[in-house]
């Protein structure tokens, strides 16, 4: 019972005396009275949370009614949506008129969560979806106090469908009806398709459908287009693009507008720009690249310092704000890189032609040019529009061979000096707090039928890092320039930001590292990046390297675009943006336009509009990454289809209650071993330490452990690889 000196009585003595007389034998009346008193109390404290015990003490109701009764009434108010329930028995006034609005995310079981803009997620059982689909914006009524420590609700209204078009497979049902099976595992309903809505589709074909109506048990759809036979590369890659909301082809009107753009550069346009055509300039890109966003220029100045220019395709000169081209580029927001193709943000006329910095051609650029000393320190800087002439096109491997002296090639002295400067930039960046993460990437060698015959691990050479370092410098200096033009308040601008790591995940990383003898303290923000780097260096070439690096990556926040400059934790930069890839990223186009206006002293930008565009770009970037991963996963499964029964060495890359994920060492393909299929013991899940433990043998299987596995099965439709554990390998 609360102590008397802690309560604040807010009910009059006469009300208390009459409470029992008025409500005697009338449970409903008592509940009504308590509800009114509780709601009156909570409405005066809209933004605060209270336990039922605190409410009882603060209102004085505890003298006449026990706390369990008050808690029961508050639960009923939460079920009606008048109060919000949070973990640890806390309640808050629901200021959204008895409902919660958020985005639905469905999991494989058919249940899901509604994620509101503020507050905790709401669990939705499969039976309470009420025809909502994953991604929809919905209204929710809270129906239960909790399930464990989480709120549970029922969807009462679909405010906006995330999409009405879906990709999947047509299957026969009866003579006049068919079923559409969505590819997305987040869409757990099959769709009914009447024969008259087949549009020529046949059983087993990949199709795109449109939702027509949903009146009965199953949603009804019509086929919009037939993509091809299930299992055919073209159909499957097209399906992946559509599944994530990207179109393979551009609308006709967009292509027509692009075709009207002239490649000729007029003398009047050149006169407006800094002429860099006589300065040594070249590009360095992947061997199979077709669009060249960036070029480097280099010369030695009379004072012995170096003039280095980063020249970026001037897309905003050709793509005017509000044009059909611009609208399409904004909707796409990014190019998408699937295993077998690039789906560009801009039509080929621009991406591979007019804007691309092709060799032996004059091109228009937005540039940043520095005067650097031998330590790569910036002494002078210029930002503006140029005209350039690219003298040579290098690919990374070829440029590396020239630097290493393995073959004769042009501009060896320039390449060697730029590489030395890049080392200086990299070293300074690491000392200033950049986190040292190296990611493993693969590419596939495909045969004439686009079947994967080989998986190749990408190797980062000095030339890759050199280009990266100069692009990082350009992005950083542009952001510093924009922020510093007027810093009270700063001008509206689009930054690339990266928040601090998740504290709980860092704590988990620290616990795991300590089991291997690496003590790390991540409790304070100051020097956090340095301590992370120290940990990553300490585990290099040690058995625990995989697990520590994996958990370190998972502790990181996701980088995104925003007008709110919170800095970039991963790079250790206070100011950072994306300026260097406008052919394939829309935010870079936005940055070019902002720079153009600010250099011309035009300051009419709308922060709210920029923020909305930044959020859209961040979402499309994440979606494109999901599409790229889906295409990689498909090819990995396809690569292992004919290797059932073969054994491979791998590393445990993830652990969940259901089992363990294993990444194969040679080809980075990832599959799953179900815990119930591990022979010789019953394995229990230790969530805190990311591991399974054998109940009888006490054998531990945790992230980073090396194992030998057998490929047990593949499923192209689900893009999954099933494995069996052969043995856990001992570290040598």
PDB file of C-alpha atoms in Angstrom, residues 446-660:
ATOM      1  CA  UNK A 446      27.388 -16.712 -65.709  1.00  0.00           C
ATOM      2  CA  UNK A 447      27.159 -19.003 -68.731  1.00  0.00           C
ATOM      3  CA  UNK A 448      25.284 -18.269 -71.967  1.00  0.00           C
ATOM      4  CA  UNK A 449      22.000 -19.187 -70.234  1.00  0.00           C
ATOM      5  CA  UNK A 450      22.776 -16.879 -67.277  1.00  0.00           C
ATOM      6  CA  UNK A 451      23.352 -19.864 -64.999  1.00  0.00           C
ATOM      7  CA  UNK A 452      26.061 -19.302 -62.344  1.00  0.00           C
ATOM      8  CA  UNK A 453      29.098 -21.500 -62.983  1.00  0.00           C
ATOM      9  CA  UNK A 454      31.474 -19.783 -60.581  1.00  0.00           C
ATOM     10  CA  UNK A 455      31.287 -17.523 -57.537  1.00  0.00           C
ATOM     11  CA  UNK A 456      34.151 -15.037 -57.270  1.00  0.00           C
ATOM     12  CA  UNK A 457      35.064 -13.112 -54.132  1.00  0.00           C
ATOM     13  CA  UNK A 458      35.697  -9.457 -54.957  1.00  0.00           C
ATOM     14  CA  UNK A 459      39.151  -8.206 -53.985  1.00  0.00           C
ATOM     15  CA  UNK A 460      39.634  -4.551 -53.054  1.00  0.00           C
ATOM     16  CA  UNK A 461      42.844  -3.219 -54.559  1.00  0.00           C
ATOM     17  CA  UNK A 462      44.661   0.025 -53.815  1.00  0.00           C
ATOM     18  CA  UNK A 463      42.998   1.594 -56.844  1.00  0.00           C
ATOM     19  CA  UNK A 464      39.534   0.861 -55.373  1.00  0.00           C
ATOM     20  CA  UNK A 465      40.591   2.498 -52.122  1.00  0.00           C
ATOM     21  CA  UNK A 466      42.233   5.414 -53.920  1.00  0.00           C
ATOM     22  CA  UNK A 467      39.049   6.376 -55.754  1.00  0.00           C
ATOM     23  CA  UNK A 468      37.040   5.838 -52.576  1.00  0.00           C
ATOM     24  CA  UNK A 469      39.327   8.137 -50.578  1.00  0.00           C
ATOM     25  CA  UNK A 470      39.099  11.000 -53.064  1.00  0.00           C
ATOM     26  CA  UNK A 471      35.320  10.614 -53.347  1.00  0.00           C
ATOM     27  CA  UNK A 472      35.057  10.659 -49.536  1.00  0.00           C
ATOM     28  CA  UNK A 473      37.135  13.836 -49.465  1.00  0.00           C
ATOM     29  CA  UNK A 474      34.913  15.445 -52.101  1.00  0.00           C
ATOM     30  CA  UNK A 475      31.696  14.505 -50.281  1.00  0.00           C
ATOM     31  CA  UNK A 476      33.078  15.710 -46.975  1.00  0.00           C
ATOM     32  CA  UNK A 477      34.416  19.035 -48.235  1.00  0.00           C
ATOM     33  CA  UNK A 478      31.192  19.821 -50.131  1.00  0.00           C
ATOM     34  CA  UNK A 479      29.187  19.219 -46.935  1.00  0.00           C
ATOM     35  CA  UNK A 480      31.591  21.409 -44.939  1.00  0.00           C
ATOM     36  CA  UNK A 481      31.302  24.151 -47.550  1.00  0.00           C
ATOM     37  CA  UNK A 482      27.485  24.069 -47.574  1.00  0.00           C
ATOM     38  CA  UNK A 483      27.242  24.017 -43.787  1.00  0.00           C
ATOM     39  CA  UNK A 484      29.722  26.829 -43.384  1.00  0.00           C
ATOM     40  CA  UNK A 485      28.160  29.281 -45.834  1.00  0.00           C
ATOM     41  CA  UNK A 486      25.689  30.478 -43.199  1.00  0.00           C
ATOM     42  CA  UNK A 487      25.877  28.611 -39.944  1.00  0.00           C
ATOM     43  CA  UNK A 488      23.405  30.584 -37.856  1.00  0.00           C
ATOM     44  CA  UNK A 489      21.218  28.884 -38.879  1.00  0.00           C
ATOM     45  CA  UNK A 490      22.846  26.755 -41.602  1.00  0.00           C
ATOM     46  CA  UNK A 491      21.268  26.721 -45.040  1.00  0.00           C
ATOM     47  CA  UNK A 492      18.944  23.799 -45.829  1.00  0.00           C
ATOM     48  CA  UNK A 493      21.036  20.973 -47.241  1.00  0.00           C
ATOM     49  CA  UNK A 494      20.924  17.203 -47.744  1.00  0.00           C
ATOM     50  CA  UNK A 495      23.445  15.294 -45.650  1.00  0.00           C
ATOM     51  CA  UNK A 496      24.431  11.659 -45.504  1.00  0.00           C
ATOM     52  CA  UNK A 497      24.163  10.869 -41.804  1.00  0.00           C
ATOM     53  CA  UNK A 498      25.003   7.870 -39.658  1.00  0.00           C
ATOM     54  CA  UNK A 499      23.860   7.703 -36.045  1.00  0.00           C
ATOM     55  CA  UNK A 500      25.669   6.251 -33.041  1.00  0.00           C
ATOM     56  CA  UNK A 501      25.592   2.438 -32.695  1.00  0.00           C
ATOM     57  CA  UNK A 502      22.848   0.664 -30.746  1.00  0.00           C
ATOM     58  CA  UNK A 503      23.950   0.647 -27.040  1.00  0.00           C
ATOM     59  CA  UNK A 504      22.326  -2.730 -26.310  1.00  0.00           C
ATOM     60  CA  UNK A 505      24.055  -4.337 -29.282  1.00  0.00           C
ATOM     61  CA  UNK A 506      27.364  -2.755 -28.254  1.00  0.00           C
ATOM     62  CA  UNK A 507      26.910  -4.204 -24.783  1.00  0.00           C
ATOM     63  CA  UNK A 508      26.307  -7.615 -26.352  1.00  0.00           C
ATOM     64  CA  UNK A 509      29.423  -7.167 -28.498  1.00  0.00           C
ATOM     65  CA  UNK A 510      31.446  -6.275 -25.398  1.00  0.00           C
ATOM     66  CA  UNK A 511      30.201  -9.358 -23.526  1.00  0.00           C
ATOM     67  CA  UNK A 512      31.007 -11.637 -26.440  1.00  0.00           C
ATOM     68  CA  UNK A 513      34.477 -10.121 -26.972  1.00  0.00           C
ATOM     69  CA  UNK A 514      35.287 -10.555 -23.280  1.00  0.00           C
ATOM     70  CA  UNK A 515      34.711 -14.322 -23.548  1.00  0.00           C
ATOM     71  CA  UNK A 516      37.699 -14.350 -25.928  1.00  0.00           C
ATOM     72  CA  UNK A 517      39.828 -12.204 -23.650  1.00  0.00           C
ATOM     73  CA  UNK A 518      39.211  -8.849 -25.372  1.00  0.00           C
ATOM     74  CA  UNK A 519      38.028  -6.288 -22.837  1.00  0.00           C
ATOM     75  CA  UNK A 520      36.188  -3.353 -24.407  1.00  0.00           C
ATOM     76  CA  UNK A 521      34.174  -0.580 -22.819  1.00  0.00           C
ATOM     77  CA  UNK A 522      31.569   0.990 -25.099  1.00  0.00           C
ATOM     78  CA  UNK A 523      29.524   2.764 -22.428  1.00  0.00           C
ATOM     79  CA  UNK A 524      30.679   6.293 -23.286  1.00  0.00           C
ATOM     80  CA  UNK A 525      30.389   7.989 -26.677  1.00  0.00           C
ATOM     81  CA  UNK A 526      33.731   9.781 -26.489  1.00  0.00           C
ATOM     82  CA  UNK A 527      36.392   7.788 -28.319  1.00  0.00           C
ATOM     83  CA  UNK A 528      33.882   5.068 -29.235  1.00  0.00           C
ATOM     84  CA  UNK A 529      35.116   4.669 -32.823  1.00  0.00           C
ATOM     85  CA  UNK A 530      38.714   4.402 -31.637  1.00  0.00           C
ATOM     86  CA  UNK A 531      37.797   1.662 -29.153  1.00  0.00           C
ATOM     87  CA  UNK A 532      35.855  -0.202 -31.839  1.00  0.00           C
ATOM     88  CA  UNK A 533      38.871  -0.052 -34.139  1.00  0.00           C
ATOM     89  CA  UNK A 534      41.137  -1.276 -31.359  1.00  0.00           C
ATOM     90  CA  UNK A 535      38.867  -4.278 -30.870  1.00  0.00           C
ATOM     91  CA  UNK A 536      38.718  -5.021 -34.614  1.00  0.00           C
ATOM     92  CA  UNK A 537      42.517  -4.828 -34.879  1.00  0.00           C
ATOM     93  CA  UNK A 538      42.972  -7.078 -31.825  1.00  0.00           C
ATOM     94  CA  UNK A 539      40.930  -9.909 -33.386  1.00  0.00           C
ATOM     95  CA  UNK A 540      42.579  -9.831 -36.832  1.00  0.00           C
ATOM     96  CA  UNK A 541      43.713 -13.316 -37.961  1.00  0.00           C
ATOM     97  CA  UNK A 542      42.349 -14.897 -34.768  1.00  0.00           C
ATOM     98  CA  UNK A 543      39.639 -17.591 -34.511  1.00  0.00           C
ATOM     99  CA  UNK A 544      37.153 -15.131 -33.036  1.00  0.00           C
ATOM    100  CA  UNK A 545      37.575 -12.570 -35.835  1.00  0.00           C
ATOM    101  CA  UNK A 546      34.415 -13.616 -37.683  1.00  0.00           C
ATOM    102  CA  UNK A 547      32.083 -13.427 -34.702  1.00  0.00           C
ATOM    103  CA  UNK A 548      33.452 -10.098 -33.413  1.00  0.00           C
ATOM    104  CA  UNK A 549      33.346  -8.427 -36.843  1.00  0.00           C
ATOM    105  CA  UNK A 550      29.833  -9.748 -37.486  1.00  0.00           C
ATOM    106  CA  UNK A 551      28.481  -8.423 -34.183  1.00  0.00           C
ATOM    107  CA  UNK A 552      30.280  -5.092 -34.663  1.00  0.00           C
ATOM    108  CA  UNK A 553      28.590  -4.598 -38.045  1.00  0.00           C
ATOM    109  CA  UNK A 554      25.202  -5.529 -36.585  1.00  0.00           C
ATOM    110  CA  UNK A 555      25.575  -2.943 -33.841  1.00  0.00           C
ATOM    111  CA  UNK A 556      25.770  -0.147 -36.402  1.00  0.00           C
ATOM    112  CA  UNK A 557      22.871   2.128 -37.294  1.00  0.00           C
ATOM    113  CA  UNK A 558      21.873   2.473 -40.944  1.00  0.00           C
ATOM    114  CA  UNK A 559      23.188   5.462 -42.865  1.00  0.00           C
ATOM    115  CA  UNK A 560      20.492   7.648 -44.417  1.00  0.00           C
ATOM    116  CA  UNK A 561      19.770  11.023 -45.996  1.00  0.00           C
ATOM    117  CA  UNK A 562      18.550  13.925 -43.883  1.00  0.00           C
ATOM    118  CA  UNK A 563      18.497  17.699 -43.637  1.00  0.00           C
ATOM    119  CA  UNK A 564      19.317  17.280 -39.934  1.00  0.00           C
ATOM    120  CA  UNK A 565      23.091  17.011 -39.783  1.00  0.00           C
ATOM    121  CA  UNK A 566      23.992  14.643 -36.930  1.00  0.00           C
ATOM    122  CA  UNK A 567      27.315  13.681 -38.533  1.00  0.00           C
ATOM    123  CA  UNK A 568      28.518  10.345 -39.858  1.00  0.00           C
ATOM    124  CA  UNK A 569      29.679   8.043 -37.070  1.00  0.00           C
ATOM    125  CA  UNK A 570      31.113   5.285 -39.283  1.00  0.00           C
ATOM    126  CA  UNK A 571      33.354   7.670 -41.206  1.00  0.00           C
ATOM    127  CA  UNK A 572      34.073   9.900 -38.237  1.00  0.00           C
ATOM    128  CA  UNK A 573      32.965  13.022 -40.150  1.00  0.00           C
ATOM    129  CA  UNK A 574      31.006  15.910 -38.647  1.00  0.00           C
ATOM    130  CA  UNK A 575      29.850  16.898 -42.145  1.00  0.00           C
ATOM    131  CA  UNK A 576      29.188  14.501 -44.985  1.00  0.00           C
ATOM    132  CA  UNK A 577      26.973  14.341 -48.070  1.00  0.00           C
ATOM    133  CA  UNK A 578      26.655  12.477 -51.364  1.00  0.00           C
ATOM    134  CA  UNK A 579      27.919  14.574 -54.265  1.00  0.00           C
ATOM    135  CA  UNK A 580      29.847  12.120 -56.427  1.00  0.00           C
ATOM    136  CA  UNK A 581      27.263   9.813 -58.097  1.00  0.00           C
ATOM    137  CA  UNK A 582      24.339  11.764 -59.613  1.00  0.00           C
ATOM    138  CA  UNK A 583      23.932   9.288 -62.493  1.00  0.00           C
ATOM    139  CA  UNK A 584      22.885   6.592 -60.031  1.00  0.00           C
ATOM    140  CA  UNK A 585      21.690   8.446 -56.877  1.00  0.00           C
ATOM    141  CA  UNK A 586      19.005  11.116 -56.731  1.00  0.00           C
ATOM    142  CA  UNK A 587      20.259  12.794 -53.510  1.00  0.00           C
ATOM    143  CA  UNK A 588      23.459  13.687 -55.390  1.00  0.00           C
ATOM    144  CA  UNK A 589      21.320  15.494 -57.989  1.00  0.00           C
ATOM    145  CA  UNK A 590      19.620  17.359 -55.142  1.00  0.00           C
ATOM    146  CA  UNK A 591      23.012  18.348 -53.715  1.00  0.00           C
ATOM    147  CA  UNK A 592      24.181  19.654 -57.108  1.00  0.00           C
ATOM    148  CA  UNK A 593      21.055  21.806 -57.420  1.00  0.00           C
ATOM    149  CA  UNK A 594      21.466  23.177 -53.906  1.00  0.00           C
ATOM    150  CA  UNK A 595      25.096  24.053 -54.615  1.00  0.00           C
ATOM    151  CA  UNK A 596      24.129  25.736 -57.873  1.00  0.00           C
ATOM    152  CA  UNK A 597      21.552  27.908 -56.091  1.00  0.00           C
ATOM    153  CA  UNK A 598      23.796  28.781 -53.162  1.00  0.00           C
ATOM    154  CA  UNK A 599      26.756  29.635 -55.382  1.00  0.00           C
ATOM    155  CA  UNK A 600      24.384  31.978 -57.221  1.00  0.00           C
ATOM    156  CA  UNK A 601      23.274  33.394 -53.832  1.00  0.00           C
ATOM    157  CA  UNK A 602      19.723  32.079 -54.204  1.00  0.00           C
ATOM    158  CA  UNK A 603      18.446  30.911 -50.818  1.00  0.00           C
ATOM    159  CA  UNK A 604      14.810  29.921 -51.308  1.00  0.00           C
ATOM    160  CA  UNK A 605      15.039  26.218 -50.424  1.00  0.00           C
ATOM    161  CA  UNK A 606      12.274  24.570 -48.371  1.00  0.00           C
ATOM    162  CA  UNK A 607      13.610  22.351 -45.588  1.00  0.00           C
ATOM    163  CA  UNK A 608      10.395  20.330 -45.276  1.00  0.00           C
ATOM    164  CA  UNK A 609      10.353  19.489 -48.980  1.00  0.00           C
ATOM    165  CA  UNK A 610      14.031  18.517 -48.894  1.00  0.00           C
ATOM    166  CA  UNK A 611      13.477  16.313 -45.834  1.00  0.00           C
ATOM    167  CA  UNK A 612      10.567  14.502 -47.495  1.00  0.00           C
ATOM    168  CA  UNK A 613      12.712  13.885 -50.579  1.00  0.00           C
ATOM    169  CA  UNK A 614      15.579  12.687 -48.383  1.00  0.00           C
ATOM    170  CA  UNK A 615      13.322  10.204 -46.571  1.00  0.00           C
ATOM    171  CA  UNK A 616      11.994   8.878 -49.881  1.00  0.00           C
ATOM    172  CA  UNK A 617      15.544   8.446 -51.166  1.00  0.00           C
ATOM    173  CA  UNK A 618      16.602   6.599 -48.003  1.00  0.00           C
ATOM    174  CA  UNK A 619      13.647   4.225 -48.335  1.00  0.00           C
ATOM    175  CA  UNK A 620      14.338   3.535 -52.014  1.00  0.00           C
ATOM    176  CA  UNK A 621      18.010   2.948 -51.254  1.00  0.00           C
ATOM    177  CA  UNK A 622      17.124   0.307 -48.654  1.00  0.00           C
ATOM    178  CA  UNK A 623      14.606  -1.282 -51.008  1.00  0.00           C
ATOM    179  CA  UNK A 624      17.159  -1.417 -53.830  1.00  0.00           C
ATOM    180  CA  UNK A 625      19.625  -3.116 -51.474  1.00  0.00           C
ATOM    181  CA  UNK A 626      16.962  -5.719 -50.649  1.00  0.00           C
ATOM    182  CA  UNK A 627      16.389  -6.355 -54.359  1.00  0.00           C
ATOM    183  CA  UNK A 628      20.120  -6.740 -54.937  1.00  0.00           C
ATOM    184  CA  UNK A 629      20.389  -9.209 -52.050  1.00  0.00           C
ATOM    185  CA  UNK A 630      17.405 -11.144 -53.413  1.00  0.00           C
ATOM    186  CA  UNK A 631      19.090 -11.532 -56.810  1.00  0.00           C
ATOM    187  CA  UNK A 632      22.345 -12.657 -55.150  1.00  0.00           C
ATOM    188  CA  UNK A 633      20.453 -15.138 -52.995  1.00  0.00           C
ATOM    189  CA  UNK A 634      18.651 -16.513 -56.039  1.00  0.00           C
ATOM    190  CA  UNK A 635      21.924 -17.090 -57.874  1.00  0.00           C
ATOM    191  CA  UNK A 636      23.529 -18.646 -54.795  1.00  0.00           C
ATOM    192  CA  UNK A 637      20.675 -21.135 -54.536  1.00  0.00           C
ATOM    193  CA  UNK A 638      20.878 -21.787 -58.273  1.00  0.00           C
ATOM    194  CA  UNK A 639      24.646 -22.327 -58.007  1.00  0.00           C
ATOM    195  CA  UNK A 640      24.195 -25.031 -55.343  1.00  0.00           C
ATOM    196  CA  UNK A 641      21.247 -26.781 -57.024  1.00  0.00           C
ATOM    197  CA  UNK A 642      23.453 -29.469 -58.547  1.00  0.00           C
ATOM    198  CA  UNK A 643      25.637 -29.838 -55.455  1.00  0.00           C
ATOM    199  CA  UNK A 644      23.181 -31.660 -53.182  1.00  0.00           C
ATOM    200  CA  UNK A 645      25.100 -34.083 -50.953  1.00  0.00           C
ATOM    201  CA  UNK A 646      28.421 -32.273 -51.361  1.00  0.00           C
ATOM    202  CA  UNK A 647      30.318 -31.042 -48.294  1.00  0.00           C
ATOM    203  CA  UNK A 648      31.727 -27.540 -47.737  1.00  0.00           C
ATOM    204  CA  UNK A 649      33.503 -25.645 -44.996  1.00  0.00           C
ATOM    205  CA  UNK A 650      31.634 -22.692 -43.579  1.00  0.00           C
ATOM    206  CA  UNK A 651      31.337 -20.219 -40.729  1.00  0.00           C
ATOM    207  CA  UNK A 652      28.291 -19.806 -38.495  1.00  0.00           C
ATOM    208  CA  UNK A 653      26.931 -16.371 -39.456  1.00  0.00           C
ATOM    209  CA  UNK A 654      23.769 -16.256 -37.357  1.00  0.00           C
ATOM    210  CA  UNK A 655      21.961 -18.107 -34.577  1.00  0.00           C
ATOM    211  CA  UNK A 656      18.237 -18.103 -33.809  1.00  0.00           C
ATOM    212  CA  UNK A 657      16.036 -20.382 -31.754  1.00  0.00           C
ATOM    213  CA  UNK A 658      15.120 -22.337 -34.874  1.00  0.00           C
ATOM    214  CA  UNK A 659      18.711 -23.095 -35.870  1.00  0.00           C
ATOM    215  CA  UNK A 660      21.964 -21.707 -37.245  1.00  0.00           C
TER     216      UNK A 660
END
